[in-house]
Short mmCIF file of C-alpha atoms in Angstrom, two decimals:
data_model
loop_
_atom_site.label_atom_id
_atom_site.label_comp_id
_atom_site.label_asym_id
_atom_site.label_seq_id
_atom_site.Cartn_x
_atom_site.Cartn_y
_atom_site.Cartn_z
CA MET A 1 63.56 106.39 -68.98
CA GLY A 2 61.85 104.69 -66.04
CA ASN A 3 63.77 101.51 -66.71
CA ASN A 4 67.02 103.24 -65.72
CA TYR A 5 65.97 103.38 -62.04
CA ILE A 6 65.98 100.52 -59.53
CA PHE A 7 62.46 101.39 -58.38
CA SER A 8 59.76 102.99 -60.53
CA ILE A 9 56.18 104.05 -59.87
CA THR A 10 55.00 100.79 -61.46
CA PRO A 11 57.15 98.11 -59.77
CA THR A 12 58.45 95.21 -61.81
CA PHE A 13 58.60 91.59 -60.62
CA THR A 14 62.26 91.97 -59.54
CA GLN A 15 61.50 95.15 -57.61
CA GLY A 16 58.62 93.48 -55.80
CA LEU A 17 60.79 90.49 -54.91
CA VAL A 18 63.49 92.76 -53.42
CA LEU A 19 60.90 94.73 -51.45
CA GLY A 20 59.34 91.53 -50.14
CA GLN A 21 62.67 90.14 -48.93
CA LEU A 22 63.57 93.42 -47.22
CA SER A 23 60.21 93.60 -45.48
CA ILE A 24 60.61 90.05 -44.14
CA LEU A 25 64.09 90.86 -42.79
CA VAL A 26 62.84 94.05 -41.13
CA LEU A 27 59.87 92.20 -39.60
CA LEU A 28 62.17 89.43 -38.28
CA ALA A 29 64.52 92.00 -36.74
CA LEU A 30 61.60 93.79 -35.04
CA VAL A 31 60.17 90.53 -33.66
CA LEU A 32 63.52 89.46 -32.22
CA LYS A 33 64.40 92.88 -30.86
CA TYR A 34 61.10 93.73 -29.17
CA LEU A 35 59.75 90.30 -28.29
CA PHE A 36 62.76 88.41 -26.97
CA PHE A 37 65.51 91.00 -26.62
CA ILE A 38 65.70 94.26 -24.72
CA SER A 39 67.47 97.39 -25.84
CA PRO A 40 70.62 98.53 -24.01
CA GLU A 41 68.81 101.60 -22.63
CA SER A 42 65.85 99.74 -21.14
CA GLU A 43 65.93 98.10 -17.76
CA ILE A 44 63.72 95.25 -16.60
CA GLU A 45 63.32 93.61 -13.27
CA THR A 46 64.67 90.08 -13.47
CA VAL A 47 62.82 87.54 -11.40
CA PRO A 48 65.45 85.09 -10.19
CA PHE A 49 65.01 81.40 -9.64
CA HIS A 50 65.34 80.34 -6.03
CA PRO A 51 66.88 76.93 -5.44
CA LEU A 52 65.52 74.60 -2.81
CA SER A 53 66.52 76.21 0.46
CA LYS A 54 66.70 75.03 4.02
CA THR A 55 63.52 76.99 4.81
CA ASP A 56 61.50 75.07 2.21
CA PRO A 57 59.16 72.50 3.81
CA SER A 58 60.22 69.87 1.26
CA TRP A 59 63.88 70.21 2.26
CA ASN A 60 64.82 67.64 4.90
CA LYS A 61 68.24 68.00 6.48
CA ASN A 62 68.06 64.59 8.14
CA GLU A 63 67.38 62.88 4.85
CA GLN A 64 70.33 64.66 3.24
CA GLU A 65 72.67 63.73 6.05
CA ASP A 66 71.43 60.13 6.11
CA ALA A 67 72.02 59.86 2.38
CA CYS A 68 75.58 61.13 2.80
CA ASP A 69 76.47 59.11 5.92
CA SER A 70 74.76 55.76 5.27
CA PRO A 71 77.07 52.99 3.96
CA GLN A 72 76.98 52.64 0.20
CA ASP A 73 78.99 49.42 -0.11
CA THR A 74 81.16 47.01 1.86
CA GLY A 75 84.35 48.97 1.15
CA LEU A 76 83.23 52.06 3.05
CA GLU A 77 84.79 51.11 6.36
CA SER A 78 88.31 51.18 4.93
CA ALA A 79 87.90 54.85 3.98
CA ARG A 80 85.96 56.10 7.03
CA TRP A 81 88.95 58.04 8.33
CA PHE A 82 89.36 59.76 4.96
CA ASN A 83 85.66 60.64 4.88
CA THR A 84 85.97 62.29 8.27
CA LEU A 85 88.92 64.30 7.00
CA ALA A 86 87.08 65.25 3.79
CA ARG A 87 84.07 66.48 5.76
CA GLN A 88 86.29 68.63 7.98
CA VAL A 89 88.06 70.13 4.95
CA ALA A 90 84.71 70.94 3.32
CA GLU A 91 83.50 72.64 6.50
CA VAL A 92 86.67 74.75 6.68
CA TYR A 93 86.21 75.93 3.09
CA ARG A 94 82.57 76.84 3.76
CA ALA A 95 83.51 78.71 6.91
CA LYS A 96 86.28 80.68 5.17
CA LEU A 97 84.03 81.53 2.23
CA GLN A 98 81.52 82.93 4.74
CA GLU A 99 84.25 84.63 6.83
CA ASN A 100 83.24 82.45 9.81
CA LEU A 101 79.76 83.99 9.90
CA THR A 102 76.61 81.90 10.14
CA GLY A 103 73.04 82.21 8.96
CA TYR A 104 72.00 84.94 6.56
CA ASP A 105 75.12 87.06 7.19
CA GLY A 106 77.45 84.21 6.21
CA THR A 107 75.42 83.32 3.13
CA GLU A 108 75.39 86.97 2.01
CA VAL A 109 79.17 87.23 2.36
CA ALA A 110 79.61 84.10 0.23
CA ARG A 111 77.10 85.40 -2.34
CA ARG A 112 78.99 88.70 -2.75
CA LYS A 113 82.35 86.93 -3.11
CA ILE A 114 81.01 84.58 -5.77
CA GLU A 115 79.36 87.48 -7.63
CA ASP A 116 82.58 89.51 -7.60
CA HIS A 117 84.60 86.55 -8.87
CA ALA A 118 82.04 85.77 -11.59
CA ASN A 119 82.20 89.34 -12.91
CA ILE A 120 86.00 89.27 -12.95
CA MET A 121 85.97 86.07 -15.01
CA ARG A 122 83.06 86.86 -17.37
CA PRO A 123 83.75 87.70 -21.04
CA ARG A 124 82.79 91.39 -21.06
CA GLY A 125 82.08 91.53 -24.77
CA LEU A 126 79.52 88.72 -24.53
CA LEU A 127 77.91 88.94 -21.09
CA ASP A 128 76.48 91.87 -19.16
CA HIS A 129 76.98 92.26 -15.40
CA ILE A 130 76.25 89.00 -13.56
CA THR A 131 73.95 89.29 -10.55
CA VAL A 132 74.07 86.37 -8.13
CA HIS A 133 70.75 86.22 -6.31
CA SER A 134 71.38 83.30 -3.97
CA VAL A 135 73.84 80.52 -3.23
CA ASP A 136 73.66 77.30 -1.26
CA LEU A 137 77.04 75.98 -0.15
CA GLY A 138 75.67 72.59 0.83
CA ILE A 139 75.90 70.55 4.01
CA SER A 140 77.81 67.46 2.95
CA ALA A 141 81.18 66.35 1.59
CA PRO A 142 82.44 63.81 -0.96
CA LYS A 143 82.04 60.21 0.19
CA LEU A 144 84.96 57.87 -0.49
CA SER A 145 84.85 54.07 -0.50
CA ASN A 146 86.65 50.97 -1.76
CA ALA A 147 90.22 52.11 -1.12
CA ARG A 148 92.66 49.93 -3.06
CA VAL A 149 96.31 49.89 -4.13
CA VAL A 150 96.93 50.03 -7.87
CA ASN A 151 100.40 49.10 -9.14
CA ASP A 152 100.27 50.69 -12.57
CA ASN A 153 102.03 54.01 -12.06
CA VAL A 154 103.63 54.40 -15.49
CA ARG A 155 105.68 57.44 -14.46
CA ASP A 156 107.27 55.81 -11.41
CA PRO A 157 106.58 52.05 -10.99
CA SER A 158 108.16 52.13 -7.53
CA LEU A 159 105.32 54.35 -6.26
CA PRO A 160 102.01 52.48 -6.00
CA MET A 161 98.86 54.54 -6.44
CA ILE A 162 95.89 54.49 -4.07
CA GLU A 163 92.49 54.57 -5.75
CA PHE A 164 89.10 55.39 -4.23
CA ASP A 165 85.54 55.47 -5.50
CA MET A 166 83.93 58.82 -4.77
CA ALA A 167 80.26 59.86 -4.74
CA TYR A 168 79.02 63.34 -3.93
CA THR A 169 75.41 64.47 -3.58
CA ASP A 170 74.52 67.73 -1.89
CA THR A 171 72.29 70.82 -1.95
CA ILE A 172 74.90 73.00 -3.70
CA SER A 173 73.24 75.50 -6.05
CA ILE A 174 73.53 79.02 -7.44
CA SER A 175 70.86 81.34 -8.83
CA LEU A 176 71.95 84.20 -11.10
CA SER A 177 70.88 86.49 -13.92
CA THR A 178 72.71 88.29 -16.71
CA SER A 179 72.23 89.28 -20.35
CA TYR A 180 73.84 88.00 -23.51
CA LEU A 181 75.09 90.97 -25.57
CA PHE A 182 74.42 91.22 -29.31
CA ASN A 183 76.86 93.48 -31.15
CA TYR A 184 75.54 92.86 -34.66
CA PRO A 185 74.64 94.64 -36.89
CA MET A 186 75.95 97.35 -34.55
CA SER A 187 77.58 97.52 -31.15
CA SER A 188 75.14 96.95 -28.26
CA PHE A 189 72.31 96.23 -30.70
CA ALA A 190 70.32 94.29 -28.08
CA ARG A 191 70.55 92.20 -24.93
CA LEU A 192 68.99 88.80 -24.28
CA PRO A 193 68.10 88.46 -20.57
CA VAL A 194 69.00 85.10 -19.01
CA SER A 195 68.11 83.78 -15.55
CA LEU A 196 69.62 80.53 -14.31
CA THR A 197 69.59 78.20 -11.37
CA ILE A 198 72.26 75.50 -11.41
CA SER A 199 72.28 72.75 -8.78
CA LEU A 200 74.32 69.61 -8.28
CA SER A 201 72.47 66.29 -8.51
CA LEU A 202 75.35 63.82 -8.52
CA PHE A 203 79.09 63.70 -9.00
CA GLU A 204 80.84 60.31 -9.13
CA SER A 205 84.44 59.60 -9.98
CA LYS A 206 87.50 57.67 -9.06
CA VAL A 207 90.08 59.53 -6.99
CA ILE A 208 93.75 58.66 -7.42
CA LEU A 209 96.38 59.46 -4.78
CA VAL A 210 100.02 59.28 -5.78
CA PRO A 211 102.52 59.44 -2.89
CA PRO A 212 105.53 61.78 -3.10
CA SER A 213 108.76 60.56 -4.64
CA PRO A 214 111.71 60.44 -2.22
CA ALA A 215 113.95 61.70 -5.04
CA SER A 216 111.88 64.86 -5.55
CA ALA A 217 113.37 68.20 -4.44
CA ALA A 218 109.94 69.23 -3.13
CA PRO A 219 107.90 66.11 -2.32
CA VAL A 220 104.20 66.56 -3.07
CA LEU A 221 101.11 64.40 -2.71
CA THR A 222 99.18 64.28 -6.00
CA ILE A 223 95.39 63.97 -6.02
CA SER A 224 93.74 63.59 -9.41
CA LEU A 225 90.40 62.81 -11.04
CA PRO A 226 90.27 60.67 -14.20
CA GLN A 227 88.44 61.98 -17.24
CA ASP A 228 85.62 59.40 -17.11
CA PHE A 229 83.61 60.93 -14.24
CA THR A 230 79.84 61.18 -13.91
CA LEU A 231 78.38 64.67 -13.53
CA ASN A 232 74.66 65.35 -13.27
CA LEU A 233 73.57 68.97 -13.03
CA LYS A 234 70.03 70.30 -12.84
CA THR A 235 69.53 73.57 -14.71
CA THR A 236 66.41 75.72 -14.80
CA SER A 237 66.46 78.75 -17.07
CA LEU A 238 64.46 81.66 -18.43
CA MET A 239 65.52 83.46 -21.61
CA GLY A 240 63.95 86.52 -23.18
CA SER A 241 62.13 89.68 -22.16
CA ARG A 242 58.42 89.59 -22.99
CA ALA A 243 58.31 86.09 -24.49
CA MET A 244 60.04 83.67 -22.12
CA LEU A 245 61.88 80.54 -23.24
CA ARG A 246 62.02 78.06 -20.36
CA ASP A 247 64.63 75.39 -19.69
CA VAL A 248 66.38 75.51 -23.05
CA PRO A 249 68.16 72.13 -23.56
CA LYS A 250 71.09 73.64 -25.49
CA LEU A 251 71.81 76.04 -22.62
CA HIS A 252 71.89 73.14 -20.16
CA GLU A 253 74.28 71.25 -22.45
CA LEU A 254 76.56 74.28 -22.74
CA ILE A 255 76.72 74.78 -18.96
CA GLU A 256 77.43 71.12 -18.26
CA TYR A 257 80.10 71.06 -20.97
CA GLN A 258 81.88 74.05 -19.44
CA VAL A 259 81.78 72.51 -15.94
CA ARG A 260 83.14 69.23 -17.28
CA ARG A 261 85.87 71.09 -19.13
CA ALA A 262 86.89 73.01 -15.99
CA LEU A 263 87.05 69.79 -13.96
CA ALA A 264 89.13 68.11 -16.66
CA ILE A 265 91.60 71.00 -16.78
CA HIS A 266 91.85 71.63 -13.03
CA GLY A 267 91.23 68.06 -11.82
CA THR A 268 94.74 67.55 -10.41
CA TRP A 269 95.96 68.99 -7.12
CA LYS A 270 99.50 69.04 -5.74
CA VAL A 271 99.82 69.14 -1.95
CA VAL A 272 103.26 70.22 -0.71
CA LEU A 273 104.33 68.22 2.32
CA PRO A 274 105.10 70.64 5.18
CA GLY A 275 108.73 71.03 6.19
CA LEU A 276 110.08 69.20 3.13
CA GLY A 277 110.11 71.91 0.51
CA SER A 278 108.89 75.37 -0.42
CA LEU A 279 105.87 76.18 -2.54
CA ALA A 280 108.09 77.86 -5.15
CA THR A 281 110.21 74.74 -5.51
CA ALA A 282 107.15 72.55 -5.82
CA GLN A 283 105.72 74.88 -8.48
CA HIS A 284 108.97 74.60 -10.43
CA GLU A 285 108.80 70.80 -10.21
CA VAL A 286 105.19 70.80 -11.43
CA GLU A 287 106.05 73.07 -14.38
CA LYS A 288 109.01 70.86 -15.28
CA GLU A 289 106.82 67.75 -15.13
CA GLN A 290 104.22 69.44 -17.34
CA ALA A 291 106.88 70.45 -19.87
CA ASP A 292 108.22 66.86 -20.01
CA ARG A 293 104.67 65.57 -20.51
CA ASN A 294 104.06 67.97 -23.36
CA LYS A 295 107.23 66.83 -25.08
CA GLN A 296 106.13 63.21 -24.82
CA ASP A 297 102.69 64.06 -26.25
#
């Protein structure tokens, strides 16, 4: 009679094997849940990373500015006017992001704006609320050199392209924390706390300027980045609750991949020339050009 039941008082070899496998799975779930993860109900204080700030003794503003302003090659002089313009544009963006405030007040305004935007864009089923602890908007601007005319515009041979070499090093960084949400085997099963600091080490690329076509209904200046750019990011990370995993290489690779992907997708800008067309007309021209390109592909 006892053989008709899955489990009997005297376990068989098969019953022992099943019990052993189940106990290992339960033990693994407990280790993951209570060692690395945190439950949805519990709250922990996340200790953020703080990037190198201007108050740090090892941070030297003069060295940063010298590195940005010193000549890199013999072609720098030909683009000095463009570098001055680029620096002014960068300063305007920083000022607007900080609502023209300076010091701590300006940095706090920028931090809140970036945090709000990050939480609008985050995938809510995968990431918990993102807290931005600090941001550094940098002090420099992209440095252009070796301006040259390139006569290989395949779309309109009559319009020569202008090509620059660009290098950008700065103190730009962001420190944030969030949690990765696990919804298996049930919804909100656990959360994996993640703290990150991402800072820019180097960005190098060619920059291509294409002048507007006289035949265009809304003439625009096109600025684009080729796909073969160099991007070096420094990422420091902490993952887990009680047992911390530091500087996980796969996380760094994922972040750099996403930044590269965003630059590849949004690496072309159309500047409408003032007084020669409306923004709506220019947008229509851009959409038409994109549709024609898709048909060719």
